[in-house]
Coordinates of C-alpha atoms in Angstrom, one line a residue:
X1 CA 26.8 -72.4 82.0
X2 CA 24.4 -70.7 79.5
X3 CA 25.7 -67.5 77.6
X4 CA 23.5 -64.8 76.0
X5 CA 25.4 -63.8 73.1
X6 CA 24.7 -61.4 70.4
X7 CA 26.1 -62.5 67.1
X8 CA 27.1 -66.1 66.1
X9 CA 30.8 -65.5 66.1
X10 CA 30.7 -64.2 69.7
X11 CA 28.7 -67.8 70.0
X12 CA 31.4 -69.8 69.1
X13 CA 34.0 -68.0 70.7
X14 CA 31.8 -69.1 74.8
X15 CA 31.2 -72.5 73.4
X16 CA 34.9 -72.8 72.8
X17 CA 35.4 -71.6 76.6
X18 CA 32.6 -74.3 77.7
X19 CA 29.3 -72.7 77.3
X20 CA 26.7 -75.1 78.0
X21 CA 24.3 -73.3 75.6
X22 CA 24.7 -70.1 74.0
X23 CA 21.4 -67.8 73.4
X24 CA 21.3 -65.4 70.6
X25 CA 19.0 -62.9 72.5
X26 CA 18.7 -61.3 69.2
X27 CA 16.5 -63.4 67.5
X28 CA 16.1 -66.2 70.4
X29 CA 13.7 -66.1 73.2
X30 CA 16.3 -66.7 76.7
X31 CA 13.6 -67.4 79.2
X32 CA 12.0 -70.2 77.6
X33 CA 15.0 -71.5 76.2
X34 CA 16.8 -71.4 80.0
X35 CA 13.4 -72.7 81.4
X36 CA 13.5 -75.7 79.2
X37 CA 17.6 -76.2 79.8
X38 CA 16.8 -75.9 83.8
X39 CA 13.6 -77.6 83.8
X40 CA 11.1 -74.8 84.7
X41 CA 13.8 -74.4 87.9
X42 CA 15.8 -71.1 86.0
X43 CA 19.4 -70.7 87.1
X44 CA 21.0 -70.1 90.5
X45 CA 23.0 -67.2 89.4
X46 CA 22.7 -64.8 86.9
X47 CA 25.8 -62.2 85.8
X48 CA 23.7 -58.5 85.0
X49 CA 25.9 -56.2 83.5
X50 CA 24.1 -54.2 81.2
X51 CA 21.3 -53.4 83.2
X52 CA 17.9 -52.0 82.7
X53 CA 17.8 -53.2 79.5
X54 CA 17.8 -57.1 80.6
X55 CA 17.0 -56.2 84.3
X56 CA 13.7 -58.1 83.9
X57 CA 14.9 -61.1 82.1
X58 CA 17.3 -61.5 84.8
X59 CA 14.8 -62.1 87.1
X60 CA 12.7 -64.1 85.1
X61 CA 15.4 -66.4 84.8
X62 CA 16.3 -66.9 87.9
X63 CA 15.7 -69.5 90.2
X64 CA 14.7 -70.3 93.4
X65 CA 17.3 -68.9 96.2
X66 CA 18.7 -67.8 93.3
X67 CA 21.5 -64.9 93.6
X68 CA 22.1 -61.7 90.4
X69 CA 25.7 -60.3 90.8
X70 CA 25.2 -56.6 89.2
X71 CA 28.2 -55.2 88.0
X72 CA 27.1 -52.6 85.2
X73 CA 24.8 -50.5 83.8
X74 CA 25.6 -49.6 80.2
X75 CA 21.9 -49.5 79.2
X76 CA 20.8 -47.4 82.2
X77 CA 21.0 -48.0 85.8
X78 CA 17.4 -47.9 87.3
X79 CA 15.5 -50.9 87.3
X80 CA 11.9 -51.6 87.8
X81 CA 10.8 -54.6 89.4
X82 CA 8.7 -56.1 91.8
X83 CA 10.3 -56.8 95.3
X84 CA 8.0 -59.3 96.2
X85 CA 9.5 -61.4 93.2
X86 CA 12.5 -61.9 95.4
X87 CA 11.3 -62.7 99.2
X88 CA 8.3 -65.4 97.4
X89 CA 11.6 -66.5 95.8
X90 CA 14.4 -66.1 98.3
X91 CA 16.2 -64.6 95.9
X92 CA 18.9 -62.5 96.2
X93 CA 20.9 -59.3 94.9
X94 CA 24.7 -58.7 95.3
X95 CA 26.3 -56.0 94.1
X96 CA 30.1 -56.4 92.5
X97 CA 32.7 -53.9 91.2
X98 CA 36.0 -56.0 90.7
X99 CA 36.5 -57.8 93.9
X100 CA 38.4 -57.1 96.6
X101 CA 42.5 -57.1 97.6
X102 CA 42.1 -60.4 98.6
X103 CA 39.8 -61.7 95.5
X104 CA 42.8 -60.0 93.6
X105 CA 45.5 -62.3 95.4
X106 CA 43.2 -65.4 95.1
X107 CA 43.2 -64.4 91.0
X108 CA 46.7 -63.7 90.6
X109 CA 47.6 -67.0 92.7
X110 CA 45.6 -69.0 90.5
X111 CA 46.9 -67.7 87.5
X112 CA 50.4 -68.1 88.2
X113 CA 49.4 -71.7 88.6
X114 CA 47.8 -71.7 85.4
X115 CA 44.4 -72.7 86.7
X116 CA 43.2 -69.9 84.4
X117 CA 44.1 -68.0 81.5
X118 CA 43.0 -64.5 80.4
X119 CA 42.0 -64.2 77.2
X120 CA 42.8 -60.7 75.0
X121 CA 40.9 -60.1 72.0
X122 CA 43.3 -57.3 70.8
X123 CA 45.4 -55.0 71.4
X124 CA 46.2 -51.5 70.5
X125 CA 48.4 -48.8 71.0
X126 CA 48.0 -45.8 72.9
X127 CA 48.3 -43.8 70.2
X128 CA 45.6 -46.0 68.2
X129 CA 43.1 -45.2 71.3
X130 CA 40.1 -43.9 68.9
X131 CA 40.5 -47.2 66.6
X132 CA 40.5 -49.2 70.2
X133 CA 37.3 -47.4 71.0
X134 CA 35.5 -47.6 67.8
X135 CA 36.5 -51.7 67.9
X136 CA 34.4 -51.5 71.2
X137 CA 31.6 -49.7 69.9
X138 CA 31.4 -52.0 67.1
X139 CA 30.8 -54.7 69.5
X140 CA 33.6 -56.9 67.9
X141 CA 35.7 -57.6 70.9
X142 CA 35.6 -61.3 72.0
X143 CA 37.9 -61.3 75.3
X144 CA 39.8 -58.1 76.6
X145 CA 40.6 -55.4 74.6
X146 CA 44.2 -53.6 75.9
X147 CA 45.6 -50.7 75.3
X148 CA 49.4 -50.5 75.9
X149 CA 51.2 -46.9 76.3
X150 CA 53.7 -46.1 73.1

């Protein structure tokens, strides 16, 4: 799995969760660095949530029959791209918003098993809602930030 991270803290925190490699894409250059990782082949899937931003990166990345799962847009939502990129490719687009009942069941079911474990970053109280905010804005969170009701 290679992670594009933004600060080095945030770095350590996916290598602890068993990042391959983790990309600075401040100051490193992702597609050469996932090129040389993949050997020129790029990935087979790609997780675009921030959209147009690194909408063209994400292609660029991906591979062959490759498949980007979109699932947010916080730097814009239109992208510009070639389509011919993805049929000489046979690549693919799939949009996600959280699953479905079932995906929700299959979750919960493995959780209670203990096949995986959520991680929370912080939490806050309801009544500390602008501080939780601000903490997001900062860009500081590493895992899920929660806010519980007083």
């Amino acid at each position: 799995m290679i992670t594009a991270v933004g600060n080095a803290k945030k770095g350590t925190f996916a290598e602890i969760l068993g990042a391959d490699i983790v990309v600075n894409y401040k100051d490193e250059n992702i597609i050469k660095i996932v090129k040389e990782f993949t050997g020129q082949r790029g990935v087979d899937v790609v997780v675009e949530h921030v959209g147009t931003k690194t909408w063209e990166t994400s292609l660029r990345i991906l591979g062959k029959g490759g498949r980007i799962v979109t699932c947010g847009a916080t730097t814009g939502a239109e992208a510009k791209f070639d389509i011919r990129r993805l049929f000489y490719k046979q690549q693919s687009i799939l949009g996600s918003t959280m699953g479905n009942v079932k995906s929700l069941d299959s979750a919960l079911e493995m959780y209670r098993k203990g096949n995986i474990k959520p991680v929370i970053g912080k939490c806050f109280k309801m009544s500390e809602i602008r501080n939780a905010h601000t903490y997001l804005e900062n860009g500081n969170q590493n895992g899920k930030v929660i806010v519980i009701p007083n």
